[in-house]
Amino acid sequence: IFFRCFGMLSYDELAELNERVTSVQDWCLQNGLRIHGVTGTVYPDCGCGVVAQQDILDGDDLAIVPQNLIVSTIAARKSTYLKELLQAVTLVPIQIISLYLITERSLGNESFWKLWLEVLPKSFENLLYFNTQELAQVRNPARIKKVIREQQRAQALWRDLVEKLNTYIKDLPEDGTRDVLENALHRCSWEAFLWAYSNLMSRGFYYDVDSAAQDVWAMMPWVDFFNYAPGGDHVHTFMSGTSFCFRSIGSEWVEGEQILLKYGSYSNFELMLWYGFAIPDCVRYPLSPLQG
């Protein structure tokens, strides 16, 4: 079992991250996010989080995310730079969203998602990043094999993506779209893909708005501030039309209490594999994943 202790954020780091969280929240609200009785905040030991601004009752809606704030294959297929590519090239949803993140990050200030991209983690400490020497610390052959399989799977997705991008770009005319895609391809290193892949795997939600398009992955600004607790299954997520909703179910929170979300039923090994943190048996509420 692994447990990594994240250091406390300094005063300057807290101030900078808090400013970014506020900017992301304001931007989300301007673009249709609805929140009730909650706000994004920053904790010294775990980065971004969501706190109750008032007492939250059972059945209260906490957040409703409109489709235009959902990072999905649907959003990618509407992208000026990717829509023709995605009509011509067959990619799986993980590749599509990872490419979308890399492309949008390459656009810098021109990206609609700029403020949110800036608050995403720049690196991870999950097991996908472990080298052979570090993996030896796991001391469990079956788990080492599992990590290596997942690393190889991610690498195969990346190589396939780069190959298809190269083939597609060669036939494009010299124009703005080609320039953006060439820039995205140039930036689509293994490190960049692993960054996008890890963000998706640690912040993705099940999103079944269009099963015909196999759109089962989505990321959402602001709601990825929710930190994890194994017993935090009192926030119900569901689709309402094309919006994604978060509702309090079977629990209440008092003003000032952090609202925690159960990401799934994971072992400590799985938490380390995908999120980069683990839960000590002696601690009821674990350290949250480092965000920001």
PDB file of C-alpha atoms in Angstrom:
ATOM      1  CA  ILE A   1       0.000   0.000   0.000  1.00  0.00           C
ATOM      2  CA  PHE A   2       1.325   3.386  -0.997  1.00  0.00           C
ATOM      3  CA  PHE A   3       0.697   6.683   0.653  1.00  0.00           C
ATOM      4  CA  ARG A   4       2.249   9.915  -0.498  1.00  0.00           C
ATOM      5  CA  CYS A   5       2.032  12.919   1.780  1.00  0.00           C
ATOM      6  CA  PHE A   6       1.626  16.185  -0.089  1.00  0.00           C
ATOM      7  CA  GLY A   7       3.280  19.220   1.478  1.00  0.00           C
ATOM      8  CA  MET A   8       1.311  22.175   2.681  1.00  0.00           C
ATOM      9  CA  LEU A   9       0.948  24.961   0.130  1.00  0.00           C
ATOM     10  CA  SER A  10       2.820  28.143   0.970  1.00  0.00           C
ATOM     11  CA  TYR A  11       0.978  31.414   1.547  1.00  0.00           C
ATOM     12  CA  ASP A  12       1.934  32.676  -1.929  1.00  0.00           C
ATOM     13  CA  GLU A  13       0.909  29.388  -3.577  1.00  0.00           C
ATOM     14  CA  LEU A  14      -2.425  29.475  -1.742  1.00  0.00           C
ATOM     15  CA  ALA A  15      -3.073  33.060  -2.822  1.00  0.00           C
ATOM     16  CA  GLU A  16      -2.228  32.337  -6.457  1.00  0.00           C
ATOM     17  CA  LEU A  17      -4.314  29.150  -6.584  1.00  0.00           C
ATOM     18  CA  ASN A  18      -7.243  30.849  -4.835  1.00  0.00           C
ATOM     19  CA  GLU A  19      -7.171  33.619  -7.436  1.00  0.00           C
ATOM     20  CA  ARG A  20      -7.255  31.038 -10.227  1.00  0.00           C
ATOM     21  CA  VAL A  21     -10.098  29.090  -8.609  1.00  0.00           C
ATOM     22  CA  THR A  22     -12.112  32.312  -8.287  1.00  0.00           C
ATOM     23  CA  SER A  23     -11.430  33.168 -11.940  1.00  0.00           C
ATOM     24  CA  VAL A  24     -12.512  29.696 -13.106  1.00  0.00           C
ATOM     25  CA  GLN A  25     -15.683  29.849 -11.012  1.00  0.00           C
ATOM     26  CA  ASP A  26     -16.591  33.326 -12.306  1.00  0.00           C
ATOM     27  CA  TRP A  27     -15.950  32.209 -15.894  1.00  0.00           C
ATOM     28  CA  CYS A  28     -18.079  29.071 -15.408  1.00  0.00           C
ATOM     29  CA  LEU A  29     -20.948  31.083 -13.927  1.00  0.00           C
ATOM     30  CA  GLN A  30     -20.786  33.494 -16.859  1.00  0.00           C
ATOM     31  CA  ASN A  31     -21.075  30.503 -19.197  1.00  0.00           C
ATOM     32  CA  GLY A  32     -24.094  28.869 -17.582  1.00  0.00           C
ATOM     33  CA  LEU A  33     -22.876  26.893 -14.557  1.00  0.00           C
ATOM     34  CA  ARG A  34     -25.416  26.980 -11.723  1.00  0.00           C
ATOM     35  CA  ILE A  35     -24.308  26.328  -8.146  1.00  0.00           C
ATOM     36  CA  HIS A  36     -26.379  26.366  -4.966  1.00  0.00           C
ATOM     37  CA  GLY A  37     -24.967  27.039  -1.513  1.00  0.00           C
ATOM     38  CA  VAL A  38     -21.426  25.970  -2.464  1.00  0.00           C
ATOM     39  CA  THR A  39     -18.270  27.586  -3.767  1.00  0.00           C
ATOM     40  CA  GLY A  40     -14.832  26.599  -4.978  1.00  0.00           C
ATOM     41  CA  THR A  41     -12.039  27.140  -2.476  1.00  0.00           C
ATOM     42  CA  VAL A  42      -8.460  26.161  -1.664  1.00  0.00           C
ATOM     43  CA  TYR A  43      -7.154  24.004   1.187  1.00  0.00           C
ATOM     44  CA  PRO A  44      -3.505  24.176   2.329  1.00  0.00           C
ATOM     45  CA  ASP A  45      -3.108  20.383   2.378  1.00  0.00           C
ATOM     46  CA  CYS A  46      -4.980  19.380  -0.768  1.00  0.00           C
ATOM     47  CA  GLY A  47      -5.404  22.321  -3.137  1.00  0.00           C
ATOM     48  CA  CYS A  48      -8.758  22.961  -4.762  1.00  0.00           C
ATOM     49  CA  GLY A  49     -11.975  21.897  -3.082  1.00  0.00           C
ATOM     50  CA  VAL A  50     -15.688  22.656  -2.713  1.00  0.00           C
ATOM     51  CA  VAL A  51     -17.092  24.085   0.520  1.00  0.00           C
ATOM     52  CA  ALA A  52     -20.652  24.668   1.734  1.00  0.00           C
ATOM     53  CA  GLN A  53     -21.470  28.389   1.989  1.00  0.00           C
ATOM     54  CA  GLN A  54     -24.681  27.592   3.831  1.00  0.00           C
ATOM     55  CA  ASP A  55     -26.315  24.515   5.322  1.00  0.00           C
ATOM     56  CA  ILE A  56     -26.988  21.976   2.544  1.00  0.00           C
ATOM     57  CA  LEU A  57     -30.060  19.776   2.894  1.00  0.00           C
ATOM     58  CA  ASP A  58     -30.832  16.326   1.539  1.00  0.00           C
ATOM     59  CA  GLY A  59     -32.122  16.698  -2.028  1.00  0.00           C
ATOM     60  CA  ASP A  60     -30.499  20.073  -2.707  1.00  0.00           C
ATOM     61  CA  ASP A  61     -28.948  20.545  -6.129  1.00  0.00           C
ATOM     62  CA  LEU A  62     -25.293  21.500  -5.673  1.00  0.00           C
ATOM     63  CA  ALA A  63     -24.292  22.162  -9.280  1.00  0.00           C
ATOM     64  CA  ILE A  64     -25.736  21.952 -12.785  1.00  0.00           C
ATOM     65  CA  VAL A  65     -23.227  21.981 -15.644  1.00  0.00           C
ATOM     66  CA  PRO A  66     -24.525  22.951 -19.122  1.00  0.00           C
ATOM     67  CA  GLN A  67     -23.317  21.116 -22.209  1.00  0.00           C
ATOM     68  CA  ASN A  68     -21.172  24.032 -23.378  1.00  0.00           C
ATOM     69  CA  LEU A  69     -18.998  23.548 -20.245  1.00  0.00           C
ATOM     70  CA  ILE A  70     -18.562  19.803 -20.753  1.00  0.00           C
ATOM     71  CA  VAL A  71     -15.304  18.634 -22.321  1.00  0.00           C
ATOM     72  CA  SER A  72     -16.400  15.611 -24.321  1.00  0.00           C
ATOM     73  CA  THR A  73     -16.084  14.081 -27.770  1.00  0.00           C
ATOM     74  CA  ILE A  74     -19.103  16.191 -28.695  1.00  0.00           C
ATOM     75  CA  ALA A  75     -17.174  19.363 -27.840  1.00  0.00           C
ATOM     76  CA  ALA A  76     -14.123  18.094 -29.719  1.00  0.00           C
ATOM     77  CA  ARG A  77     -16.185  17.319 -32.823  1.00  0.00           C
ATOM     78  CA  LYS A  78     -17.454  20.916 -32.820  1.00  0.00           C
ATOM     79  CA  SER A  79     -13.920  22.308 -32.665  1.00  0.00           C
ATOM     80  CA  THR A  80     -12.985  24.468 -35.643  1.00  0.00           C
ATOM     81  CA  TYR A  81      -9.636  22.703 -35.836  1.00  0.00           C
ATOM     82  CA  LEU A  82     -10.658  19.111 -35.122  1.00  0.00           C
ATOM     83  CA  LYS A  83     -14.091  18.578 -36.667  1.00  0.00           C
ATOM     84  CA  GLU A  84     -12.840  17.643 -40.159  1.00  0.00           C
ATOM     85  CA  LEU A  85     -10.047  15.508 -38.739  1.00  0.00           C
ATOM     86  CA  LEU A  86     -12.499  13.598 -36.536  1.00  0.00           C
ATOM     87  CA  GLN A  87     -14.787  13.009 -39.508  1.00  0.00           C
ATOM     88  CA  ALA A  88     -11.918  11.520 -41.499  1.00  0.00           C
ATOM     89  CA  VAL A  89      -9.982   9.624 -38.815  1.00  0.00           C
ATOM     90  CA  THR A  90     -11.228   6.951 -36.427  1.00  0.00           C
ATOM     91  CA  LEU A  91     -10.151   7.568 -32.847  1.00  0.00           C
ATOM     92  CA  VAL A  92     -11.479   6.233 -29.553  1.00  0.00           C
ATOM     93  CA  PRO A  93     -12.971   8.714 -27.035  1.00  0.00           C
ATOM     94  CA  ILE A  94      -9.852   8.746 -24.831  1.00  0.00           C
ATOM     95  CA  GLN A  95      -7.712   9.739 -27.819  1.00  0.00           C
ATOM     96  CA  ILE A  96     -10.218  12.376 -28.949  1.00  0.00           C
ATOM     97  CA  ILE A  97     -10.454  14.125 -25.600  1.00  0.00           C
ATOM     98  CA  SER A  98      -6.707  13.892 -24.988  1.00  0.00           C
ATOM     99  CA  LEU A  99      -6.040  15.440 -28.402  1.00  0.00           C
ATOM    100  CA  TYR A 100      -8.661  18.114 -27.698  1.00  0.00           C
ATOM    101  CA  LEU A 101      -6.929  19.039 -24.425  1.00  0.00           C
ATOM    102  CA  ILE A 102      -3.502  19.184 -26.099  1.00  0.00           C
ATOM    103  CA  THR A 103      -4.856  21.244 -29.011  1.00  0.00           C
ATOM    104  CA  GLU A 104      -6.657  23.709 -26.745  1.00  0.00           C
ATOM    105  CA  ARG A 105      -3.598  24.086 -24.542  1.00  0.00           C
ATOM    106  CA  SER A 106      -1.518  24.828 -27.663  1.00  0.00           C
ATOM    107  CA  LEU A 107      -3.909  27.681 -28.532  1.00  0.00           C
ATOM    108  CA  GLY A 108      -2.947  29.581 -25.383  1.00  0.00           C
ATOM    109  CA  ASN A 109      -4.995  32.738 -24.888  1.00  0.00           C
ATOM    110  CA  GLU A 110      -7.186  31.880 -27.887  1.00  0.00           C
ATOM    111  CA  SER A 111      -8.651  28.812 -26.170  1.00  0.00           C
ATOM    112  CA  PHE A 112     -12.157  29.022 -24.731  1.00  0.00           C
ATOM    113  CA  TRP A 113     -10.901  26.758 -21.914  1.00  0.00           C
ATOM    114  CA  LYS A 114      -7.813  28.856 -21.074  1.00  0.00           C
ATOM    115  CA  LEU A 115      -8.666  29.677 -17.432  1.00  0.00           C
ATOM    116  CA  TRP A 116      -9.630  26.093 -16.637  1.00  0.00           C
ATOM    117  CA  LEU A 117      -6.583  24.596 -18.378  1.00  0.00           C
ATOM    118  CA  GLU A 118      -4.356  26.810 -16.235  1.00  0.00           C
ATOM    119  CA  VAL A 119      -5.755  25.362 -13.012  1.00  0.00           C
ATOM    120  CA  LEU A 120      -5.364  21.713 -14.084  1.00  0.00           C
ATOM    121  CA  PRO A 121      -2.407  19.818 -12.599  1.00  0.00           C
ATOM    122  CA  LYS A 122       0.777  20.246 -14.603  1.00  0.00           C
ATOM    123  CA  SER A 123       2.102  16.872 -13.440  1.00  0.00           C
ATOM    124  CA  PHE A 124       0.932  13.777 -11.594  1.00  0.00           C
ATOM    125  CA  GLU A 125       2.282  11.251  -9.113  1.00  0.00           C
ATOM    126  CA  ASN A 126       0.118   8.335 -10.196  1.00  0.00           C
ATOM    127  CA  LEU A 127       1.665   4.947 -10.986  1.00  0.00           C
ATOM    128  CA  LEU A 128       1.510   5.575 -14.735  1.00  0.00           C
ATOM    129  CA  TYR A 129       4.460   7.934 -14.223  1.00  0.00           C
ATOM    130  CA  PHE A 130       6.546   5.371 -12.320  1.00  0.00           C
ATOM    131  CA  ASN A 131       9.685   4.020 -13.941  1.00  0.00           C
ATOM    132  CA  THR A 132      11.006   0.470 -13.491  1.00  0.00           C
ATOM    133  CA  GLN A 133      13.019   1.381 -10.402  1.00  0.00           C
ATOM    134  CA  GLU A 134      10.076   3.076  -8.723  1.00  0.00           C
ATOM    135  CA  LEU A 135       7.715   0.237  -9.612  1.00  0.00           C
ATOM    136  CA  ALA A 136       9.992  -2.192  -7.791  1.00  0.00           C
ATOM    137  CA  GLN A 137       8.780  -0.551  -4.566  1.00  0.00           C
ATOM    138  CA  VAL A 138       5.300  -1.969  -5.168  1.00  0.00           C
ATOM    139  CA  ARG A 139       6.616  -5.416  -4.199  1.00  0.00           C
ATOM    140  CA  ASN A 140       3.652  -7.196  -5.712  1.00  0.00           C
ATOM    141  CA  PRO A 141       4.283  -8.884  -9.093  1.00  0.00           C
ATOM    142  CA  ALA A 142       0.619  -8.903 -10.114  1.00  0.00           C
ATOM    143  CA  ARG A 143       0.242  -5.196  -9.433  1.00  0.00           C
ATOM    144  CA  ILE A 144       3.491  -4.369 -11.214  1.00  0.00           C
ATOM    145  CA  LYS A 145       2.206  -6.244 -14.272  1.00  0.00           C
ATOM    146  CA  LYS A 146      -1.083  -4.330 -14.064  1.00  0.00           C
ATOM    147  CA  VAL A 147       0.735  -0.976 -14.038  1.00  0.00           C
ATOM    148  CA  ILE A 148       2.954  -2.008 -16.949  1.00  0.00           C
ATOM    149  CA  ARG A 149      -0.115  -3.121 -18.941  1.00  0.00           C
ATOM    150  CA  GLU A 150      -1.802   0.237 -18.332  1.00  0.00           C
ATOM    151  CA  GLN A 151       1.381   2.114 -19.265  1.00  0.00           C
ATOM    152  CA  GLN A 152       1.657   0.083 -22.476  1.00  0.00           C
ATOM    153  CA  ARG A 153      -2.022   0.663 -23.252  1.00  0.00           C
ATOM    154  CA  ALA A 154      -1.574   4.423 -22.896  1.00  0.00           C
ATOM    155  CA  GLN A 155       1.574   4.358 -25.024  1.00  0.00           C
ATOM    156  CA  ALA A 156      -0.212   2.375 -27.748  1.00  0.00           C
ATOM    157  CA  LEU A 157      -3.048   4.935 -27.794  1.00  0.00           C
ATOM    158  CA  TRP A 158      -0.500   7.749 -28.089  1.00  0.00           C
ATOM    159  CA  ARG A 159       1.502   6.112 -30.904  1.00  0.00           C
ATOM    160  CA  ASP A 160      -1.685   5.371 -32.843  1.00  0.00           C
ATOM    161  CA  LEU A 161      -2.862   8.969 -32.406  1.00  0.00           C
ATOM    162  CA  VAL A 162       0.444  10.462 -33.575  1.00  0.00           C
ATOM    163  CA  GLU A 163       0.582   8.162 -36.600  1.00  0.00           C
ATOM    164  CA  LYS A 164      -2.953   9.057 -37.672  1.00  0.00           C
ATOM    165  CA  LEU A 165      -2.325  12.765 -37.124  1.00  0.00           C
ATOM    166  CA  ASN A 166       0.831  12.632 -39.248  1.00  0.00           C
ATOM    167  CA  THR A 167      -0.980  10.856 -42.066  1.00  0.00           C
ATOM    168  CA  TYR A 168      -3.917  13.263 -42.018  1.00  0.00           C
ATOM    169  CA  ILE A 169      -1.862  16.467 -41.857  1.00  0.00           C
ATOM    170  CA  LYS A 170       0.299  15.518 -44.865  1.00  0.00           C
ATOM    171  CA  ASP A 171      -2.684  15.956 -47.208  1.00  0.00           C
ATOM    172  CA  LEU A 172      -3.931  19.255 -45.759  1.00  0.00           C
ATOM    173  CA  PRO A 173      -3.572  22.541 -47.653  1.00  0.00           C
ATOM    174  CA  GLU A 174      -1.398  25.268 -46.165  1.00  0.00           C
ATOM    175  CA  ASP A 175      -3.872  27.146 -43.980  1.00  0.00           C
ATOM    176  CA  GLY A 176      -4.693  28.052 -40.406  1.00  0.00           C
ATOM    177  CA  THR A 177      -6.149  24.648 -39.560  1.00  0.00           C
ATOM    178  CA  ARG A 178      -2.992  22.901 -40.731  1.00  0.00           C
ATOM    179  CA  ASP A 179      -0.865  25.294 -38.676  1.00  0.00           C
ATOM    180  CA  VAL A 180      -2.868  24.568 -35.511  1.00  0.00           C
ATOM    181  CA  LEU A 181      -2.808  20.794 -36.066  1.00  0.00           C
ATOM    182  CA  GLU A 182       0.916  20.810 -36.813  1.00  0.00           C
ATOM    183  CA  ASN A 183       1.460  22.767 -33.611  1.00  0.00           C
ATOM    184  CA  ALA A 184      -0.704  20.280 -31.704  1.00  0.00           C
ATOM    185  CA  LEU A 185       1.215  17.364 -33.265  1.00  0.00           C
ATOM    186  CA  HIS A 186       4.514  18.994 -32.352  1.00  0.00           C
ATOM    187  CA  ARG A 187       3.262  19.314 -28.773  1.00  0.00           C
ATOM    188  CA  CYS A 188       1.770  15.796 -28.719  1.00  0.00           C
ATOM    189  CA  SER A 189       4.796  14.209 -27.078  1.00  0.00           C
ATOM    190  CA  TRP A 190       4.419  11.156 -24.880  1.00  0.00           C
ATOM    191  CA  GLU A 191       4.702  13.463 -21.843  1.00  0.00           C
ATOM    192  CA  ALA A 192       1.929  15.738 -23.139  1.00  0.00           C
ATOM    193  CA  PHE A 193      -0.340  12.805 -23.952  1.00  0.00           C
ATOM    194  CA  LEU A 194       0.248  11.260 -20.529  1.00  0.00           C
ATOM    195  CA  TRP A 195      -0.647  14.634 -18.971  1.00  0.00           C
ATOM    196  CA  ALA A 196      -3.934  14.773 -20.907  1.00  0.00           C
ATOM    197  CA  TYR A 197      -4.632  11.076 -20.329  1.00  0.00           C
ATOM    198  CA  SER A 198      -4.029  11.377 -16.578  1.00  0.00           C
ATOM    199  CA  ASN A 199      -6.270  14.429 -16.338  1.00  0.00           C
ATOM    200  CA  LEU A 200      -9.039  12.553 -18.108  1.00  0.00           C
ATOM    201  CA  MET A 201      -8.639   9.364 -16.101  1.00  0.00           C
ATOM    202  CA  SER A 202      -8.560  11.229 -12.769  1.00  0.00           C
ATOM    203  CA  ARG A 203     -11.210  13.854 -13.554  1.00  0.00           C
ATOM    204  CA  GLY A 204     -13.463  12.125 -16.063  1.00  0.00           C
ATOM    205  CA  PHE A 205     -17.151  11.482 -15.459  1.00  0.00           C
ATOM    206  CA  TYR A 206     -19.375   8.877 -17.089  1.00  0.00           C
ATOM    207  CA  TYR A 207     -21.248  10.838 -19.747  1.00  0.00           C
ATOM    208  CA  ASP A 208     -23.797   8.843 -21.734  1.00  0.00           C
ATOM    209  CA  VAL A 209     -25.571  11.633 -23.592  1.00  0.00           C
ATOM    210  CA  ASP A 210     -24.852  10.133 -27.000  1.00  0.00           C
ATOM    211  CA  SER A 211     -24.274   6.377 -26.834  1.00  0.00           C
ATOM    212  CA  ALA A 212     -24.174   6.174 -30.619  1.00  0.00           C
ATOM    213  CA  ALA A 213     -21.029   8.301 -30.507  1.00  0.00           C
ATOM    214  CA  GLN A 214     -19.627   6.177 -27.643  1.00  0.00           C
ATOM    215  CA  ASP A 215     -19.395   9.394 -25.653  1.00  0.00           C
ATOM    216  CA  VAL A 216     -18.813   7.877 -22.233  1.00  0.00           C
ATOM    217  CA  TRP A 217     -16.100  10.268 -21.030  1.00  0.00           C
ATOM    218  CA  ALA A 218     -16.342  13.894 -20.058  1.00  0.00           C
ATOM    219  CA  MET A 219     -14.462  16.470 -18.029  1.00  0.00           C
ATOM    220  CA  MET A 220     -16.070  19.520 -16.466  1.00  0.00           C
ATOM    221  CA  PRO A 221     -14.570  22.743 -15.138  1.00  0.00           C
ATOM    222  CA  TRP A 222     -15.354  23.613 -11.520  1.00  0.00           C
ATOM    223  CA  VAL A 223     -16.879  20.256 -10.523  1.00  0.00           C
ATOM    224  CA  ASP A 224     -13.414  18.723 -10.776  1.00  0.00           C
ATOM    225  CA  PHE A 225     -12.652  20.733  -7.622  1.00  0.00           C
ATOM    226  CA  PHE A 226     -14.530  18.099  -5.558  1.00  0.00           C
ATOM    227  CA  ASN A 227     -12.076  16.115  -3.441  1.00  0.00           C
ATOM    228  CA  TYR A 228     -12.383  12.434  -2.624  1.00  0.00           C
ATOM    229  CA  ALA A 229     -13.619  10.490   0.369  1.00  0.00           C
ATOM    230  CA  PRO A 230     -14.424   6.760   0.373  1.00  0.00           C
ATOM    231  CA  GLY A 231     -17.715   7.506   2.126  1.00  0.00           C
ATOM    232  CA  GLY A 232     -18.484  10.542   0.023  1.00  0.00           C
ATOM    233  CA  ASP A 233     -21.209   8.806  -1.966  1.00  0.00           C
ATOM    234  CA  HIS A 234     -23.886  11.261  -0.849  1.00  0.00           C
ATOM    235  CA  VAL A 235     -23.539  13.340  -4.007  1.00  0.00           C
ATOM    236  CA  HIS A 236     -25.646  11.872  -6.795  1.00  0.00           C
ATOM    237  CA  THR A 237     -24.635  12.637 -10.377  1.00  0.00           C
ATOM    238  CA  PHE A 238     -27.092  12.332 -13.243  1.00  0.00           C
ATOM    239  CA  MET A 239     -27.986  13.726 -16.651  1.00  0.00           C
ATOM    240  CA  SER A 240     -30.857  16.159 -17.094  1.00  0.00           C
ATOM    241  CA  GLY A 241     -31.240  16.613 -20.819  1.00  0.00           C
ATOM    242  CA  THR A 242     -27.727  17.586 -21.916  1.00  0.00           C
ATOM    243  CA  SER A 243     -26.780  19.080 -18.544  1.00  0.00           C
ATOM    244  CA  PHE A 244     -24.854  17.236 -15.833  1.00  0.00           C
ATOM    245  CA  CYS A 245     -26.267  17.549 -12.310  1.00  0.00           C
ATOM    246  CA  PHE A 246     -24.831  17.060  -8.807  1.00  0.00           C
ATOM    247  CA  ARG A 247     -27.383  16.559  -6.017  1.00  0.00           C
ATOM    248  CA  SER A 248     -27.153  15.907  -2.278  1.00  0.00           C
ATOM    249  CA  ILE A 249     -28.634  12.479  -1.499  1.00  0.00           C
ATOM    250  CA  GLY A 250     -29.019  11.043   1.998  1.00  0.00           C
ATOM    251  CA  SER A 251     -26.743  13.558   3.643  1.00  0.00           C
ATOM    252  CA  GLU A 252     -26.553  17.149   4.842  1.00  0.00           C
ATOM    253  CA  TRP A 253     -23.621  19.552   5.237  1.00  0.00           C
ATOM    254  CA  VAL A 254     -23.240  22.495   7.551  1.00  0.00           C
ATOM    255  CA  GLU A 255     -21.861  25.849   6.473  1.00  0.00           C
ATOM    256  CA  GLY A 256     -18.065  25.731   6.168  1.00  0.00           C
ATOM    257  CA  GLU A 257     -17.858  21.952   5.674  1.00  0.00           C
ATOM    258  CA  GLN A 258     -15.954  20.564   2.716  1.00  0.00           C
ATOM    259  CA  ILE A 259     -18.152  18.562   0.341  1.00  0.00           C
ATOM    260  CA  LEU A 260     -16.405  15.373  -0.705  1.00  0.00           C
ATOM    261  CA  LEU A 261     -17.197  13.102  -3.616  1.00  0.00           C
ATOM    262  CA  LYS A 262     -16.704   9.357  -3.951  1.00  0.00           C
ATOM    263  CA  TYR A 263     -15.005   8.908  -7.330  1.00  0.00           C
ATOM    264  CA  GLY A 264     -15.701   5.175  -7.343  1.00  0.00           C
ATOM    265  CA  SER A 265     -15.125   1.982  -5.360  1.00  0.00           C
ATOM    266  CA  TYR A 266     -11.345   1.759  -5.553  1.00  0.00           C
ATOM    267  CA  SER A 267      -8.677  -0.122  -3.670  1.00  0.00           C
ATOM    268  CA  ASN A 268      -5.634   1.831  -2.477  1.00  0.00           C
ATOM    269  CA  PHE A 269      -3.678   0.336  -5.367  1.00  0.00           C
ATOM    270  CA  GLU A 270      -6.246   1.627  -7.872  1.00  0.00           C
ATOM    271  CA  LEU A 271      -6.259   5.052  -6.227  1.00  0.00           C
ATOM    272  CA  MET A 272      -2.467   5.191  -6.585  1.00  0.00           C
ATOM    273  CA  LEU A 273      -2.658   3.944 -10.171  1.00  0.00           C
ATOM    274  CA  TRP A 274      -5.104   6.576 -11.430  1.00  0.00           C
ATOM    275  CA  TYR A 275      -5.030   9.402  -8.879  1.00  0.00           C
ATOM    276  CA  GLY A 276      -1.663   9.279  -7.159  1.00  0.00           C
ATOM    277  CA  PHE A 277      -2.865   9.061  -3.555  1.00  0.00           C
ATOM    278  CA  ALA A 278      -3.875   6.351  -1.108  1.00  0.00           C
ATOM    279  CA  ILE A 279      -5.880   6.114   2.091  1.00  0.00           C
ATOM    280  CA  PRO A 280      -4.147   5.081   5.324  1.00  0.00           C
ATOM    281  CA  ASP A 281      -6.203   2.502   7.196  1.00  0.00           C
ATOM    282  CA  CYS A 282      -5.937   4.624  10.332  1.00  0.00           C
ATOM    283  CA  VAL A 283      -7.336   7.789   8.740  1.00  0.00           C
ATOM    284  CA  ARG A 284     -11.067   8.187   8.284  1.00  0.00           C
ATOM    285  CA  TYR A 285     -10.817  11.035   5.775  1.00  0.00           C
ATOM    286  CA  PRO A 286      -7.838  10.775   3.412  1.00  0.00           C
ATOM    287  CA  LEU A 287      -5.629  13.432   2.015  1.00  0.00           C
ATOM    288  CA  SER A 288      -7.160  14.632  -1.210  1.00  0.00           C
ATOM    289  CA  PRO A 289      -5.518  14.466  -4.625  1.00  0.00           C
ATOM    290  CA  LEU A 290      -3.252  17.368  -5.383  1.00  0.00           C
ATOM    291  CA  GLN A 291      -5.081  19.709  -7.744  1.00  0.00           C
ATOM    292  CA  GLY A 292      -3.858  22.923  -9.160  1.00  0.00           C
TER     293      GLY A 292
END
